[in-house]
mmCIF file of N, CA and C in Angstrom:
data_model
loop_
_atom_site.group_PDB
_atom_site.id
_atom_site.type_symbol
_atom_site.label_atom_id
_atom_site.label_comp_id
_atom_site.label_asym_id
_atom_site.label_seq_id
_atom_site.Cartn_x
_atom_site.Cartn_y
_atom_site.Cartn_z
ATOM 1 N N MET A 1 -39.322 158.301 208.413
ATOM 2 C CA MET A 1 -40.028 159.443 208.931
ATOM 3 C C MET A 1 -39.245 160.740 208.641
ATOM 4 N N TYR A 2 -37.899 160.712 208.628
ATOM 5 C CA TYR A 2 -37.092 161.898 208.414
ATOM 6 C C TYR A 2 -37.316 162.420 206.996
ATOM 7 N N ASN A 3 -37.390 161.521 205.995
ATOM 8 C CA ASN A 3 -37.493 161.922 204.565
ATOM 9 C C ASN A 3 -38.970 162.053 204.143
ATOM 10 N N THR A 4 -39.917 161.869 204.986
ATOM 11 C CA THR A 4 -41.338 161.950 204.569
ATOM 12 C C THR A 4 -41.803 163.414 204.554
ATOM 13 N N SER A 5 -42.699 163.678 203.665
ATOM 14 C CA SER A 5 -43.329 164.949 203.670
ATOM 15 C C SER A 5 -44.843 164.756 203.396
ATOM 16 N N PRO A 6 -45.560 164.434 204.422
ATOM 17 C CA PRO A 6 -47.032 164.174 204.286
ATOM 18 C C PRO A 6 -47.774 165.479 203.933
ATOM 19 N N LEU A 7 -48.947 165.240 203.415
ATOM 20 C CA LEU A 7 -49.779 166.418 203.061
ATOM 21 C C LEU A 7 -50.323 167.067 204.345
ATOM 22 N N ASP A 8 -50.515 166.298 205.394
ATOM 23 C CA ASP A 8 -51.052 166.866 206.644
ATOM 24 C C ASP A 8 -49.932 167.632 207.379
ATOM 25 N N GLU A 9 -50.085 168.965 207.442
ATOM 26 C CA GLU A 9 -49.038 169.754 208.071
ATOM 27 C C GLU A 9 -48.861 169.514 209.543
ATOM 28 N N THR A 10 -49.873 169.034 210.187
ATOM 29 C CA THR A 10 -49.793 168.747 211.640
ATOM 30 C C THR A 10 -48.893 167.454 211.875
ATOM 31 N N PHE A 11 -48.695 166.672 210.864
ATOM 32 C CA PHE A 11 -47.853 165.454 211.038
ATOM 33 C C PHE A 11 -46.491 165.714 211.588
ATOM 34 N N SER A 12 -45.872 166.912 211.232
ATOM 35 C CA SER A 12 -44.551 167.163 211.716
ATOM 36 C C SER A 12 -44.531 167.256 213.218
ATOM 37 N N VAL A 13 -45.633 167.629 213.862
ATOM 38 C CA VAL A 13 -45.695 167.667 215.357
ATOM 39 C C VAL A 13 -45.501 166.223 215.858
ATOM 40 N N TYR A 14 -46.125 165.250 215.273
ATOM 41 C CA TYR A 14 -46.026 163.882 215.668
ATOM 42 C C TYR A 14 -44.656 163.356 215.418
ATOM 43 N N LYS A 15 -44.094 163.696 214.242
ATOM 44 C CA LYS A 15 -42.745 163.278 213.885
ATOM 45 C C LYS A 15 -41.736 163.828 214.823
ATOM 46 N N ASP A 16 -41.794 165.078 215.220
ATOM 47 C CA ASP A 16 -40.909 165.750 216.139
ATOM 48 C C ASP A 16 -41.048 165.083 217.507
ATOM 49 N N GLU A 17 -42.238 164.807 217.947
ATOM 50 C CA GLU A 17 -42.496 164.187 219.270
ATOM 51 C C GLU A 17 -41.883 162.802 219.311
ATOM 52 N N PHE A 18 -42.065 162.041 218.292
ATOM 53 C CA PHE A 18 -41.502 160.673 218.191
ATOM 54 C C PHE A 18 -39.968 160.775 218.220
ATOM 55 N N LYS A 19 -39.423 161.679 217.497
ATOM 56 C CA LYS A 19 -37.951 161.761 217.395
ATOM 57 C C LYS A 19 -37.368 162.120 218.778
ATOM 58 N N THR A 20 -38.069 162.982 219.543
ATOM 59 C CA THR A 20 -37.554 163.296 220.878
ATOM 60 C C THR A 20 -37.594 162.131 221.816
ATOM 61 N N ARG A 21 -38.534 161.216 221.561
ATOM 62 C CA ARG A 21 -38.623 160.039 222.423
ATOM 63 C C ARG A 21 -37.608 158.968 222.091
ATOM 64 N N MET A 22 -37.013 159.026 220.926
ATOM 65 C CA MET A 22 -36.065 157.968 220.508
ATOM 66 C C MET A 22 -34.883 157.852 221.397
ATOM 67 N N LYS A 23 -34.408 158.956 221.905
ATOM 68 C CA LYS A 23 -33.209 158.876 222.773
ATOM 69 C C LYS A 23 -33.607 158.073 224.092
ATOM 70 N N LYS A 24 -34.764 158.377 224.588
ATOM 71 C CA LYS A 24 -35.260 157.650 225.792
ATOM 72 C C LYS A 24 -35.474 156.100 225.480
ATOM 73 N N ILE A 25 -35.992 155.874 224.273
ATOM 74 C CA ILE A 25 -36.156 154.506 223.816
ATOM 75 C C ILE A 25 -34.839 153.729 223.762
ATOM 76 N N PHE A 26 -33.815 154.360 223.140
ATOM 77 C CA PHE A 26 -32.523 153.708 222.970
ATOM 78 C C PHE A 26 -31.825 153.564 224.293
ATOM 79 N N LYS A 27 -32.025 154.520 225.217
ATOM 80 C CA LYS A 27 -31.417 154.378 226.561
ATOM 81 C C LYS A 27 -32.081 153.193 227.295
ATOM 82 N N SER A 28 -33.345 152.983 227.101
ATOM 83 C CA SER A 28 -34.038 151.863 227.696
ATOM 84 C C SER A 28 -33.559 150.540 227.108
ATOM 85 N N VAL A 29 -33.383 150.544 225.779
ATOM 86 C CA VAL A 29 -32.905 149.346 225.096
ATOM 87 C C VAL A 29 -31.480 149.049 225.633
ATOM 88 N N ALA A 30 -30.637 150.019 225.668
ATOM 89 C CA ALA A 30 -29.273 149.822 226.171
ATOM 90 C C ALA A 30 -29.219 149.326 227.608
ATOM 91 N N SER A 31 -30.085 149.830 228.430
ATOM 92 C CA SER A 31 -30.181 149.325 229.810
ATOM 93 C C SER A 31 -30.629 147.897 229.833
ATOM 94 N N SER A 32 -31.561 147.557 229.004
ATOM 95 C CA SER A 32 -32.070 146.169 228.945
ATOM 96 C C SER A 32 -30.964 145.225 228.450
ATOM 97 N N ILE A 33 -30.226 145.652 227.455
ATOM 98 C CA ILE A 33 -29.145 144.907 226.922
ATOM 99 C C ILE A 33 -28.112 144.494 228.007
ATOM 100 N N THR A 34 -27.797 145.459 228.837
ATOM 101 C CA THR A 34 -26.769 145.187 229.872
ATOM 102 C C THR A 34 -27.234 144.169 230.900
ATOM 103 N N ARG A 35 -28.516 143.943 230.997
ATOM 104 C CA ARG A 35 -29.013 142.967 231.949
ATOM 105 C C ARG A 35 -29.202 141.554 231.315
ATOM 106 N N ILE A 36 -28.937 141.419 230.062
ATOM 107 C CA ILE A 36 -29.115 140.116 229.341
ATOM 108 C C ILE A 36 -27.949 139.262 229.794
ATOM 109 N N ASP A 37 -28.301 137.995 230.149
ATOM 110 C CA ASP A 37 -27.291 137.002 230.418
ATOM 111 C C ASP A 37 -27.668 135.695 229.689
ATOM 112 N N PRO A 38 -26.738 135.027 229.128
ATOM 113 C CA PRO A 38 -25.254 135.117 229.171
ATOM 114 C C PRO A 38 -24.794 136.250 228.132
ATOM 115 N N PRO A 39 -23.539 136.656 228.347
ATOM 116 C CA PRO A 39 -22.903 137.724 227.488
ATOM 117 C C PRO A 39 -23.130 137.501 225.983
ATOM 118 N N PRO A 40 -22.977 136.224 225.442
ATOM 119 C CA PRO A 40 -23.137 136.057 223.997
ATOM 120 C C PRO A 40 -24.521 136.495 223.523
ATOM 121 N N ALA A 41 -25.549 136.294 224.393
ATOM 122 C CA ALA A 41 -26.891 136.761 224.008
ATOM 123 C C ALA A 41 -27.006 138.276 223.984
ATOM 124 N N ARG A 42 -26.253 138.858 224.862
ATOM 125 C CA ARG A 42 -26.167 140.353 224.909
ATOM 126 C C ARG A 42 -25.575 140.870 223.656
ATOM 127 N N VAL A 43 -24.488 140.227 223.178
ATOM 128 C CA VAL A 43 -23.832 140.650 221.926
ATOM 129 C C VAL A 43 -24.804 140.436 220.733
ATOM 130 N N ASN A 44 -25.549 139.352 220.793
ATOM 131 C CA ASN A 44 -26.555 139.081 219.692
ATOM 132 C C ASN A 44 -27.559 140.168 219.592
ATOM 133 N N VAL A 45 -28.147 140.558 220.731
ATOM 134 C CA VAL A 45 -29.177 141.644 220.768
ATOM 135 C C VAL A 45 -28.605 142.915 220.338
ATOM 136 N N ARG A 46 -27.408 143.292 220.789
ATOM 137 C CA ARG A 46 -26.727 144.549 220.399
ATOM 138 C C ARG A 46 -26.495 144.557 218.905
ATOM 139 N N THR A 47 -26.122 143.385 218.306
ATOM 140 C CA THR A 47 -25.869 143.290 216.898
ATOM 141 C C THR A 47 -27.169 143.486 216.130
ATOM 142 N N ARG A 48 -28.268 143.005 216.603
ATOM 143 C CA ARG A 48 -29.541 143.182 215.940
ATOM 144 C C ARG A 48 -29.966 144.655 215.953
ATOM 145 N N VAL A 49 -29.737 145.314 217.039
ATOM 146 C CA VAL A 49 -30.016 146.770 217.104
ATOM 147 C C VAL A 49 -29.114 147.489 216.107
ATOM 148 N N GLY A 50 -27.849 147.063 216.003
ATOM 149 C CA GLY A 50 -26.933 147.701 215.048
ATOM 150 C C GLY A 50 -27.399 147.524 213.651
ATOM 151 N N LYS A 51 -27.976 146.392 213.306
ATOM 152 C CA LYS A 51 -28.480 146.123 211.966
ATOM 153 C C LYS A 51 -29.612 147.031 211.656
ATOM 154 N N VAL A 52 -30.516 147.239 212.632
ATOM 155 C CA VAL A 52 -31.658 148.124 212.464
ATOM 156 C C VAL A 52 -31.166 149.588 212.208
ATOM 157 N N LEU A 53 -30.242 150.014 213.033
ATOM 158 C CA LEU A 53 -29.731 151.370 212.848
ATOM 159 C C LEU A 53 -29.002 151.485 211.498
ATOM 160 N N GLY A 54 -28.238 150.512 211.085
ATOM 161 C CA GLY A 54 -27.644 150.468 209.767
ATOM 162 C C GLY A 54 -28.602 150.594 208.624
ATOM 163 N N THR A 55 -29.683 149.833 208.772
ATOM 164 C CA THR A 55 -30.744 149.882 207.775
ATOM 165 C C THR A 55 -31.388 151.246 207.732
ATOM 166 N N TRP A 56 -31.747 151.789 208.893
ATOM 167 C CA TRP A 56 -32.294 153.128 208.933
ATOM 168 C C TRP A 56 -31.397 154.166 208.285
ATOM 169 N N ALA A 57 -30.090 154.078 208.552
ATOM 170 C CA ALA A 57 -29.098 154.991 207.989
ATOM 171 C C ALA A 57 -29.064 154.863 206.453
ATOM 172 N N ALA A 58 -29.119 153.637 205.945
ATOM 173 C CA ALA A 58 -29.072 153.464 204.512
ATOM 174 C C ALA A 58 -30.366 153.994 203.866
ATOM 175 N N TRP A 59 -31.447 153.832 204.531
ATOM 176 C CA TRP A 59 -32.709 154.283 204.030
ATOM 177 C C TRP A 59 -32.904 155.799 204.180
ATOM 178 N N GLY A 60 -32.079 156.436 205.031
ATOM 179 C CA GLY A 60 -32.261 157.860 205.275
ATOM 180 C C GLY A 60 -33.480 158.188 206.094
ATOM 181 N N LEU A 61 -33.912 157.220 206.992
ATOM 182 C CA LEU A 61 -35.104 157.492 207.755
ATOM 183 C C LEU A 61 -34.926 158.616 208.792
ATOM 184 N N TYR A 62 -33.740 158.799 209.310
ATOM 185 C CA TYR A 62 -33.437 159.833 210.257
ATOM 186 C C TYR A 62 -32.124 160.496 209.908
ATOM 187 N N PRO A 63 -31.915 161.714 210.396
ATOM 188 C CA PRO A 63 -30.645 162.378 210.085
ATOM 189 C C PRO A 63 -29.463 161.545 210.628
ATOM 190 N N ASP A 64 -28.371 161.599 209.938
ATOM 191 C CA ASP A 64 -27.148 160.858 210.330
ATOM 192 C C ASP A 64 -26.779 161.158 211.816
ATOM 193 N N GLU A 65 -26.945 162.382 212.220
ATOM 194 C CA GLU A 65 -26.551 162.726 213.642
ATOM 195 C C GLU A 65 -27.397 161.953 214.649
ATOM 196 N N SER A 66 -28.653 161.793 214.323
ATOM 197 C CA SER A 66 -29.564 161.035 215.215
ATOM 198 C C SER A 66 -29.165 159.627 215.292
ATOM 199 N N ILE A 67 -28.913 158.961 214.170
ATOM 200 C CA ILE A 67 -28.509 157.594 214.091
ATOM 201 C C ILE A 67 -27.203 157.451 214.881
ATOM 202 N N GLN A 68 -26.236 158.415 214.685
ATOM 203 C CA GLN A 68 -24.937 158.367 215.382
ATOM 204 C C GLN A 68 -25.222 158.402 216.922
ATOM 205 N N ARG A 69 -26.031 159.274 217.394
ATOM 206 C CA ARG A 69 -26.318 159.382 218.816
ATOM 207 C C ARG A 69 -26.931 158.071 219.363
ATOM 208 N N TRP A 70 -27.903 157.524 218.680
ATOM 209 C CA TRP A 70 -28.583 156.364 219.128
ATOM 210 C C TRP A 70 -27.626 155.181 219.134
ATOM 211 N N GLY A 71 -26.815 155.068 218.125
ATOM 212 C CA GLY A 71 -25.763 154.001 218.135
ATOM 213 C C GLY A 71 -24.801 154.087 219.231
ATOM 214 N N GLU A 72 -24.392 155.317 219.534
ATOM 215 C CA GLU A 72 -23.468 155.557 220.650
ATOM 216 C C GLU A 72 -24.103 155.104 222.022
ATOM 217 N N ILE A 73 -25.410 155.336 222.054
ATOM 218 C CA ILE A 73 -26.124 154.914 223.350
ATOM 219 C C ILE A 73 -26.085 153.428 223.553
ATOM 220 N N VAL A 74 -26.308 152.659 222.488
ATOM 221 C CA VAL A 74 -26.381 151.186 222.673
ATOM 222 C C VAL A 74 -25.054 150.528 222.457
ATOM 223 N N SER A 75 -24.036 151.126 221.897
ATOM 224 C CA SER A 75 -22.768 150.547 221.696
ATOM 225 C C SER A 75 -22.066 150.294 222.989
ATOM 226 N N ASP A 76 -21.397 149.140 223.072
ATOM 227 C CA ASP A 76 -20.625 148.816 224.261
ATOM 228 C C ASP A 76 -19.609 149.824 224.546
ATOM 229 N N SER A 77 -18.980 150.332 223.516
ATOM 230 C CA SER A 77 -17.828 151.257 223.718
ATOM 231 C C SER A 77 -18.275 152.733 223.646
ATOM 232 N N GLY A 78 -19.522 152.998 223.327
ATOM 233 C CA GLY A 78 -20.008 154.358 223.179
ATOM 234 C C GLY A 78 -19.682 154.971 221.863
ATOM 235 N N SER A 79 -19.321 154.046 220.889
ATOM 236 C CA SER A 79 -18.963 154.619 219.561
ATOM 237 C C SER A 79 -19.767 153.767 218.504
ATOM 238 N N LEU A 80 -20.421 154.493 217.547
ATOM 239 C CA LEU A 80 -21.136 153.824 216.557
ATOM 240 C C LEU A 80 -20.254 152.993 215.684
ATOM 241 N N ASP A 81 -18.984 153.381 215.547
ATOM 242 C CA ASP A 81 -17.986 152.618 214.733
ATOM 243 C C ASP A 81 -17.817 151.186 215.292
ATOM 244 N N ASP A 82 -18.023 150.984 216.564
ATOM 245 C CA ASP A 82 -17.828 149.676 217.201
ATOM 246 C C ASP A 82 -19.139 148.842 217.316
ATOM 247 N N LEU A 83 -20.206 149.423 216.852
ATOM 248 C CA LEU A 83 -21.498 148.746 217.047
ATOM 249 C C LEU A 83 -21.636 147.650 215.966
ATOM 250 N N GLU A 84 -21.598 146.406 216.436
ATOM 251 C CA GLU A 84 -21.682 145.218 215.575
ATOM 252 C C GLU A 84 -22.976 145.257 214.779
ATOM 253 N N GLY A 85 -22.970 144.874 213.574
ATOM 254 C CA GLY A 85 -24.256 144.802 212.804
ATOM 255 C C GLY A 85 -24.548 146.044 212.000
ATOM 256 N N PHE A 86 -24.054 147.143 212.395
ATOM 257 C CA PHE A 86 -24.398 148.423 211.714
ATOM 258 C C PHE A 86 -24.088 148.352 210.254
ATOM 259 N N GLN A 87 -22.844 148.079 209.910
ATOM 260 C CA GLN A 87 -22.428 148.004 208.516
ATOM 261 C C GLN A 87 -23.144 146.966 207.779
ATOM 262 N N GLU A 88 -23.409 145.820 208.394
ATOM 263 C CA GLU A 88 -24.157 144.732 207.769
ATOM 264 C C GLU A 88 -25.531 145.150 207.409
ATOM 265 N N GLY A 89 -26.222 145.828 208.295
ATOM 266 C CA GLY A 89 -27.582 146.331 208.065
ATOM 267 C C GLY A 89 -27.594 147.361 206.948
ATOM 268 N N ALA A 90 -26.612 148.294 206.922
ATOM 269 C CA ALA A 90 -26.582 149.251 205.855
ATOM 270 C C ALA A 90 -26.299 148.636 204.500
ATOM 271 N N GLU A 91 -25.432 147.653 204.459
ATOM 272 C CA GLU A 91 -25.077 146.938 203.191
ATOM 273 C C GLU A 91 -26.318 146.167 202.728
ATOM 274 N N ALA A 92 -26.975 145.484 203.603
ATOM 275 C CA ALA A 92 -28.164 144.674 203.201
ATOM 276 C C ALA A 92 -29.308 145.587 202.597
ATOM 277 N N ALA A 93 -29.468 146.745 203.289
ATOM 278 C CA ALA A 93 -30.507 147.645 202.787
ATOM 279 C C ALA A 93 -30.113 148.233 201.435
ATOM 280 N N ALA A 94 -28.844 148.519 201.215
ATOM 281 C CA ALA A 94 -28.442 149.047 199.938
ATOM 282 C C ALA A 94 -28.511 148.014 198.837
ATOM 283 N N ALA A 95 -28.239 146.718 199.199
ATOM 284 C CA ALA A 95 -28.370 145.615 198.223
ATOM 285 C C ALA A 95 -29.852 145.464 197.813
ATOM 286 N N VAL A 96 -30.767 145.513 198.774
ATOM 287 C CA VAL A 96 -32.189 145.386 198.404
ATOM 288 C C VAL A 96 -32.637 146.598 197.562
ATOM 289 N N ALA A 97 -32.148 147.787 197.922
ATOM 290 C CA ALA A 97 -32.485 148.980 197.100
ATOM 291 C C ALA A 97 -31.990 148.879 195.671
ATOM 292 N N ASN A 98 -30.856 148.191 195.476
ATOM 293 C CA ASN A 98 -30.266 148.057 194.196
ATOM 294 C C ASN A 98 -30.767 146.784 193.419
ATOM 295 N N GLY A 99 -31.720 146.083 194.066
ATOM 296 C CA GLY A 99 -32.323 144.944 193.387
ATOM 297 C C GLY A 99 -31.417 143.676 193.472
ATOM 298 N N GLU A 100 -30.420 143.710 194.346
ATOM 299 C CA GLU A 100 -29.500 142.566 194.451
ATOM 300 C C GLU A 100 -30.022 141.473 195.255
ATOM 301 N N GLU A 101 -30.947 141.732 196.179
ATOM 302 C CA GLU A 101 -31.531 140.790 197.028
ATOM 303 C C GLU A 101 -33.030 141.069 197.130
ATOM 304 N N GLY A 102 -33.699 140.129 197.714
ATOM 305 C CA GLY A 102 -35.093 140.402 197.984
ATOM 306 C C GLY A 102 -35.961 139.323 197.597
#
């Protein structure tokens, strides 16, 4: 959505509205993750979210600052650098884009 430029000029209103809701969505996801039991399942879900964010970053779907903020919200430590799966998602997306997988 970040890199899109649709012909319909009113689309930016929807894009902006969706972007403002993403923080709330990721806070809800983070809250849900903390309630998952047992802890290994919690790590698994957090890693999956990290992969999604890594993929979005590689695709350039959202500004880097937004991805950074959302990753910090769901990361156990509050740092995107510590979010498991992020790098893996980014590398997988890059490999597909380069025709290395798929």
